PDB file of C-alpha atoms and ligand atoms in Angstrom:
ATOM      1  CA  MET W   1    -135.031  24.543 -11.368  1.00  0.00           C
ATOM      2  CA  LEU W   2    -138.073  25.479 -13.363  1.00  0.00           C
ATOM      3  CA  ARG W   3    -140.534  22.663 -13.543  1.00  0.00           C
ATOM      4  CA  TRP W   4    -143.746  22.458 -15.501  1.00  0.00           C
ATOM      5  CA  MET W   5    -146.744  21.232 -13.634  1.00  0.00           C
ATOM      6  CA  THR W   6    -148.037  17.891 -14.789  1.00  0.00           C
ATOM      7  CA  LEU W   7    -151.723  17.246 -15.265  1.00  0.00           C
ATOM      8  CA  LEU W   8    -152.472  13.705 -14.171  1.00  0.00           C
ATOM      9  CA  LYS W   9    -154.986  11.364 -15.760  1.00  0.00           C
ATOM     10  CA  ILE W  10    -158.098  10.832 -13.644  1.00  0.00           C
ATOM     11  CA  ALA W  11    -159.243   7.231 -13.181  1.00  0.00           C
ATOM     12  CA  GLN W  12    -162.839   6.525 -14.123  1.00  0.00           C
ATOM     13  CA  ILE W  13    -165.340   4.319 -12.284  1.00  0.00           C
ATOM     14  CA  GLY W  14    -164.669   0.683 -13.046  1.00  0.00           C
ATOM     15  CA  HIS W  15    -160.899   0.973 -12.735  1.00  0.00           C
ATOM     16  CA  PRO W  16    -159.812  -1.204  -9.773  1.00  0.00           C
ATOM     17  CA  ILE W  17    -157.553   1.525  -8.320  1.00  0.00           C
ATOM     18  CA  LEU W  18    -160.707   3.372  -7.218  1.00  0.00           C
ATOM     19  CA  ARG W  19    -161.643   0.382  -5.048  1.00  0.00           C
ATOM     20  CA  GLN W  20    -158.258   0.053  -3.394  1.00  0.00           C
ATOM     21  CA  THR W  21    -157.551   1.213   0.164  1.00  0.00           C
ATOM     22  CA  ALA W  22    -154.699   3.705   0.038  1.00  0.00           C
ATOM     23  CA  ARG W  23    -151.660   3.034   2.168  1.00  0.00           C
ATOM     24  CA  HIS W  24    -150.326   5.403   4.798  1.00  0.00           C
ATOM     25  CA  LEU W  25    -147.082   7.252   4.164  1.00  0.00           C
ATOM     26  CA  SER W  26    -144.210   7.527   6.600  1.00  0.00           C
ATOM     27  CA  ALA W  27    -142.877  10.975   7.515  1.00  0.00           C
ATOM     28  CA  GLU W  28    -139.765  10.226   5.449  1.00  0.00           C
ATOM     29  CA  GLU W  29    -141.795   9.281   2.380  1.00  0.00           C
ATOM     30  CA  LEU W  30    -143.948  12.379   2.722  1.00  0.00           C
ATOM     31  CA  ALA W  31    -140.863  14.609   2.817  1.00  0.00           C
ATOM     32  CA  SER W  32    -139.373  13.030  -0.306  1.00  0.00           C
ATOM     33  CA  PRO W  33    -139.224  15.031  -3.567  1.00  0.00           C
ATOM     34  CA  GLU W  34    -141.230  12.283  -5.270  1.00  0.00           C
ATOM     35  CA  VAL W  35    -144.189  12.660  -2.940  1.00  0.00           C
ATOM     36  CA  GLN W  36    -143.993  16.458  -2.691  1.00  0.00           C
ATOM     37  CA  THR W  37    -143.940  16.726  -6.497  1.00  0.00           C
ATOM     38  CA  PHE W  38    -146.863  14.337  -6.675  1.00  0.00           C
ATOM     39  CA  ILE W  39    -148.822  16.578  -4.279  1.00  0.00           C
ATOM     40  CA  ASP W  40    -148.127  19.603  -6.525  1.00  0.00           C
ATOM     41  CA  ASP W  41    -149.446  17.654  -9.503  1.00  0.00           C
ATOM     42  CA  LEU W  42    -152.498  16.407  -7.562  1.00  0.00           C
ATOM     43  CA  VAL W  43    -153.428  19.989  -6.634  1.00  0.00           C
ATOM     44  CA  GLU W  44    -152.823  21.234 -10.179  1.00  0.00           C
ATOM     45  CA  THR W  45    -154.963  18.437 -11.632  1.00  0.00           C
ATOM     46  CA  MET W  46    -157.777  19.140  -9.155  1.00  0.00           C
ATOM     47  CA  MET W  47    -157.784  22.839 -10.025  1.00  0.00           C
ATOM     48  CA  ASP W  48    -157.634  22.197 -13.766  1.00  0.00           C
ATOM     49  CA  ALA W  49    -160.671  19.893 -13.523  1.00  0.00           C
ATOM     50  CA  ASN W  50    -162.599  22.294 -11.236  1.00  0.00           C
ATOM     51  CA  GLY W  51    -162.849  19.548  -8.645  1.00  0.00           C
ATOM     52  CA  ALA W  52    -163.764  20.365  -5.050  1.00  0.00           C
ATOM     53  CA  GLY W  53    -161.278  17.681  -4.112  1.00  0.00           C
ATOM     54  CA  LEU W  54    -159.114  14.955  -5.569  1.00  0.00           C
ATOM     55  CA  ALA W  55    -157.686  11.844  -3.952  1.00  0.00           C
ATOM     56  CA  ALA W  56    -154.439  10.114  -4.896  1.00  0.00           C
ATOM     57  CA  THR W  57    -156.278   6.917  -5.810  1.00  0.00           C
ATOM     58  CA  GLN W  58    -158.170   8.933  -8.439  1.00  0.00           C
ATOM     59  CA  VAL W  59    -154.869   9.563 -10.208  1.00  0.00           C
ATOM     60  CA  TYR W  60    -153.667   5.949  -9.901  1.00  0.00           C
ATOM     61  CA  LYS W  61    -151.519   6.353  -6.752  1.00  0.00           C
ATOM     62  CA  PRO W  62    -152.539   4.164  -3.797  1.00  0.00           C
ATOM     63  CA  TRP W  63    -151.222   6.681  -1.240  1.00  0.00           C
ATOM     64  CA  ALA W  64    -153.345   8.151   1.557  1.00  0.00           C
ATOM     65  CA  ILE W  65    -153.290  11.720   0.273  1.00  0.00           C
ATOM     66  CA  CYS W  66    -156.138  13.933  -0.864  1.00  0.00           C
ATOM     67  CA  ALA W  67    -156.519  17.597  -1.718  1.00  0.00           C
ATOM     68  CA  LEU W  68    -159.513  19.888  -1.290  1.00  0.00           C
ATOM     69  CA  LEU W  69    -160.209  23.366  -2.556  1.00  0.00           C
ATOM     70  CA  VAL W  70    -163.537  25.124  -2.898  1.00  0.00           C
ATOM     71  CA  LYS W  71    -163.329  28.677  -4.132  1.00  0.00           C
ATOM     72  CA  ASP W  72    -166.449  29.826  -5.965  1.00  0.00           C
ATOM     73  CA  ASN W  73    -166.541  26.376  -7.564  1.00  0.00           C
ATOM     74  CA  PRO W  74    -168.459  26.319 -10.879  1.00  0.00           C
ATOM     75  CA  ARG W  75    -169.358  22.637 -10.423  1.00  0.00           C
ATOM     76  CA  TYR W  76    -170.797  23.303  -6.956  1.00  0.00           C
ATOM     77  CA  PRO W  77    -171.592  27.053  -6.729  1.00  0.00           C
ATOM     78  CA  TYR W  78    -173.501  26.631  -3.451  1.00  0.00           C
ATOM     79  CA  LYS W  79    -170.601  25.111  -1.514  1.00  0.00           C
ATOM     80  CA  PRO W  80    -168.971  27.339   1.096  1.00  0.00           C
ATOM     81  CA  ASN W  81    -165.316  27.929   0.290  1.00  0.00           C
ATOM     82  CA  ILE W  82    -162.626  25.608   1.638  1.00  0.00           C
ATOM     83  CA  PRO W  83    -159.055  26.898   1.543  1.00  0.00           C
ATOM     84  CA  LEU W  84    -156.517  24.714  -0.246  1.00  0.00           C
ATOM     85  CA  THR W  85    -156.041  21.727   2.027  1.00  0.00           C
ATOM     86  CA  VAL W  86    -153.786  18.715   1.537  1.00  0.00           C
ATOM     87  CA  LEU W  87    -154.535  15.814   3.869  1.00  0.00           C
ATOM     88  CA  VAL W  88    -152.078  13.005   4.441  1.00  0.00           C
ATOM     89  CA  ASN W  89    -153.083   9.788   6.220  1.00  0.00           C
ATOM     90  CA  PRO W  90    -156.453  11.302   7.158  1.00  0.00           C
ATOM     91  CA  GLN W  91    -158.921   9.724   9.560  1.00  0.00           C
ATOM     92  CA  ILE W  92    -162.473  10.830  10.065  1.00  0.00           C
ATOM     93  CA  GLU W  93    -164.594  10.644  13.193  1.00  0.00           C
ATOM     94  CA  VAL W  94    -168.330  11.277  13.313  1.00  0.00           C
ATOM     95  CA  LEU W  95    -169.240  13.803  16.014  1.00  0.00           C
ATOM     96  CA  SER W  96    -173.040  13.627  16.035  1.00  0.00           C
ATOM     97  CA  ASP W  97    -176.030  11.715  14.666  1.00  0.00           C
ATOM     98  CA  GLU W  98    -177.052  14.649  12.484  1.00  0.00           C
ATOM     99  CA  THR W  99    -177.084  14.000   8.749  1.00  0.00           C
ATOM    100  CA  PHE W 100    -178.074  16.002   5.703  1.00  0.00           C
ATOM    101  CA  GLU W 101    -178.978  15.231   2.103  1.00  0.00           C
ATOM    102  CA  ASN W 102    -176.278  16.013  -0.416  1.00  0.00           C
ATOM    103  CA  PHE W 103    -176.354  15.756  -4.194  1.00  0.00           C
ATOM    104  CA  GLU W 104    -172.861  14.641  -5.121  1.00  0.00           C
ATOM    105  CA  GLY W 105    -170.789  14.187  -8.225  1.00  0.00           C
ATOM    106  CA  CYS W 106    -167.231  13.001  -8.752  1.00  0.00           C
ATOM    107  CA  LEU W 107    -164.483  13.498 -11.319  1.00  0.00           C
ATOM    108  CA  SER W 108    -164.161   9.692 -11.462  1.00  0.00           C
ATOM    109  CA  VAL W 109    -167.884   9.222 -12.175  1.00  0.00           C
ATOM    110  CA  PRO W 110    -168.453  11.147 -15.391  1.00  0.00           C
ATOM    111  CA  ASN W 111    -171.662  13.101 -15.835  1.00  0.00           C
ATOM    112  CA  LEU W 112    -173.560  11.549 -12.950  1.00  0.00           C
ATOM    113  CA  ARG W 113    -174.930  12.977  -9.739  1.00  0.00           C
ATOM    114  CA  GLY W 114    -176.898  11.287  -7.001  1.00  0.00           C
ATOM    115  CA  GLN W 115    -178.345  11.958  -3.585  1.00  0.00           C
ATOM    116  CA  VAL W 116    -176.486  10.734  -0.504  1.00  0.00           C
ATOM    117  CA  GLN W 117    -176.803  11.182   3.250  1.00  0.00           C
ATOM    118  CA  ARG W 118    -173.727  12.668   4.882  1.00  0.00           C
ATOM    119  CA  HIS W 119    -172.801  13.218   8.499  1.00  0.00           C
ATOM    120  CA  ALA W 120    -173.164  16.884   9.364  1.00  0.00           C
ATOM    121  CA  ARG W 121    -170.393  17.062  11.978  1.00  0.00           C
ATOM    122  CA  VAL W 122    -167.053  15.304  11.707  1.00  0.00           C
ATOM    123  CA  ARG W 123    -163.522  15.649  13.010  1.00  0.00           C
ATOM    124  CA  VAL W 124    -160.702  15.085  10.544  1.00  0.00           C
ATOM    125  CA  THR W 125    -157.215  14.289  11.772  1.00  0.00           C
ATOM    126  CA  GLY W 126    -154.029  13.550   9.890  1.00  0.00           C
ATOM    127  CA  TRP W 127    -150.997  15.417   8.602  1.00  0.00           C
ATOM    128  CA  ASN W 128    -150.524  18.481   6.481  1.00  0.00           C
ATOM    129  CA  ARG W 129    -148.159  18.122   3.515  1.00  0.00           C
ATOM    130  CA  ASP W 130    -145.268  19.343   5.666  1.00  0.00           C
ATOM    131  CA  GLY W 131    -145.900  16.550   8.169  1.00  0.00           C
ATOM    132  CA  SER W 132    -147.413  18.785  10.831  1.00  0.00           C
ATOM    133  CA  ASP W 133    -150.600  17.675  12.562  1.00  0.00           C
ATOM    134  CA  PHE W 134    -153.936  18.450  10.932  1.00  0.00           C
ATOM    135  CA  VAL W 135    -157.001  18.553  13.184  1.00  0.00           C
ATOM    136  CA  GLN W 136    -160.232  20.155  12.067  1.00  0.00           C
ATOM    137  CA  GLU W 137    -163.892  19.908  13.003  1.00  0.00           C
ATOM    138  CA  CYS W 138    -166.034  20.304   9.902  1.00  0.00           C
ATOM    139  CA  VAL W 139    -169.756  20.865   9.478  1.00  0.00           C
ATOM    140  CA  GLY W 140    -172.335  20.830   6.693  1.00  0.00           C
ATOM    141  CA  PHE W 141    -171.085  20.812   3.098  1.00  0.00           C
ATOM    142  CA  THR W 142    -167.471  21.022   4.212  1.00  0.00           C
ATOM    143  CA  ALA W 143    -168.016  17.881   6.298  1.00  0.00           C
ATOM    144  CA  GLY W 144    -169.648  16.288   3.233  1.00  0.00           C
ATOM    145  CA  THR W 145    -166.702  17.131   0.994  1.00  0.00           C
ATOM    146  CA  MET W 146    -164.279  15.710   3.573  1.00  0.00           C
ATOM    147  CA  GLN W 147    -166.277  12.473   3.764  1.00  0.00           C
ATOM    148  CA  HIS W 148    -166.359  12.177  -0.031  1.00  0.00           C
ATOM    149  CA  GLU W 149    -162.595  12.669  -0.415  1.00  0.00           C
ATOM    150  CA  ILE W 150    -161.531  10.495   2.507  1.00  0.00           C
ATOM    151  CA  ASP W 151    -163.937   7.799   1.259  1.00  0.00           C
ATOM    152  CA  HIS W 152    -161.825   7.646  -1.900  1.00  0.00           C
ATOM    153  CA  LEU W 153    -158.808   6.628   0.203  1.00  0.00           C
ATOM    154  CA  PHE W 154    -160.805   3.667   1.509  1.00  0.00           C
ATOM    155  CA  GLY W 155    -161.947   2.571  -1.950  1.00  0.00           C
ATOM    156  CA  ARG W 156    -165.433   4.044  -1.629  1.00  0.00           C
ATOM    157  CA  LEU W 157    -167.300   6.185  -4.157  1.00  0.00           C
ATOM    158  CA  PHE W 158    -170.355   8.376  -3.645  1.00  0.00           C
ATOM    159  CA  VAL W 159    -172.421   5.933  -5.691  1.00  0.00           C
ATOM    160  CA  ASP W 160    -172.008   3.433  -2.812  1.00  0.00           C
ATOM    161  CA  HIS W 161    -173.980   5.819  -0.570  1.00  0.00           C
ATOM    162  CA  VAL W 162    -176.869   6.487  -2.944  1.00  0.00           C
ATOM    163  CA  THR W 163    -179.762   4.703  -1.246  1.00  0.00           C
ATOM    164  CA  ASP W 164    -182.370   5.722  -3.835  1.00  0.00           C
ATOM    165  CA  PRO W 165    -181.028   4.936  -7.317  1.00  0.00           C
ATOM    166  CA  SER W 166    -183.873   6.940  -8.863  1.00  0.00           C
ATOM    167  CA  THR W 167    -181.968  10.078  -7.791  1.00  0.00           C
ATOM    168  CA  PHE W 168    -179.130   9.332 -10.237  1.00  0.00           C
ATOM    169  CA  CYS W 169    -179.072  11.964 -12.960  1.00  0.00           C
ATOM    170  CA  THR W 170    -176.788  13.556 -15.500  1.00  0.00           C
ATOM    171  CA  TRP W 171    -175.578  17.067 -14.780  1.00  0.00           C
ATOM    172  CA  ALA W 172    -177.931  18.499 -17.426  1.00  0.00           C
ATOM    173  CA  GLU W 173    -180.958  16.694 -15.989  1.00  0.00           C
ATOM    174  CA  PHE W 174    -179.912  17.729 -12.489  1.00  0.00           C
ATOM    175  CA  ASP W 175    -180.109  21.350 -13.611  1.00  0.00           C
ATOM    176  CA  ARG W 176    -183.465  20.791 -15.311  1.00  0.00           C
ATOM    177  CA  HIS W 177    -185.266  18.646 -12.773  1.00  0.00           C
ATOM    178  CA  HIS W 178    -183.507  18.397  -9.416  1.00  0.00           C
ATOM    179  CA  LYS W 179    -181.615  21.620  -8.829  1.00  0.00           C
ATOM    180  CA  ALA W 180    -184.560  23.710  -7.638  1.00  0.00           C
ATOM    181  CA  GLY W 181    -185.565  21.121  -5.039  1.00  0.00           C
ATOM    182  CA  PHE W 182    -181.992  20.611  -3.902  1.00  0.00           C
ATOM    183  CA  MET W 183    -181.469  24.364  -3.526  1.00  0.00           C
ATOM    184  CA  GLN W 184    -184.057  24.334  -0.735  1.00  0.00           C
ATOM    185  CA  THR W 185    -181.951  21.744   1.075  1.00  0.00           C
ATOM    186  CA  VAL W 186    -178.858  23.841   0.372  1.00  0.00           C
ATOM    187  CA  GLN W 187    -180.433  26.904   1.949  1.00  0.00           C
ATOM    188  CA  ALA W 188    -181.393  24.921   5.042  1.00  0.00           C
ATOM    189  CA  VAL W 189    -177.901  23.400   5.386  1.00  0.00           C
ATOM    190  CA  VAL W 190    -176.196  26.763   4.860  1.00  0.00           C
ATOM    191  CA  ALA W 191    -178.515  28.427   7.394  1.00  0.00           C
ATOM    192  CA  LYS W 192    -177.887  25.689   9.969  1.00  0.00           C
ATOM    193  CA  TYR W 193    -174.153  25.113   9.561  1.00  0.00           C
ATOM    194  CA  HIS W 194    -172.534  27.902   7.589  1.00  0.00           C
ATOM    195  CA  ARG W 195    -173.771  31.128   9.159  1.00  0.00           C
TER     196      ARG W 195
HETATM  197 NI1   NI M 201    -164.797  11.984  -5.954  1.00  0.00          NI
END
């Protein structure tokens, strides 16, 4: 049956759903048409909004599911590509003490970016959308994106990690005043982790 994709509404900071811990899904729930259709809509909504990722809690569903996709992303042109990934019941484990400075934004935090420290090496485990095991070691910006998305499933937003509030900026002011400095960090992170 032909089915139109549905674009979901994205919750904005202040809505309590963004502070809720998502619940794990059983294998049976994951296989259900309801959840599989939801995953299609989550991915479609993420792509429509040019997000690098989108978590179920961001579209008002307290389920432990998030999607990631970075392919020449216009919001984050410096990020190395991440193939379309759907994570179910993900857990994250820090693999080293290394951190890096990231300048993050979020579809649930309109027109704001801020500087956060992220772990540079993590292992993500969980399920793929078909219920098979997902295990991946991620580094650099990919590790940062994973931390951002999985944070959403624990009710955390990037603003919680901004230790210096003076780094908060709109996207326009980021381009004007912070981008050049951050691009030096980007080059260092790419050289260290993405070559
Ligand atoms: Ni986000």
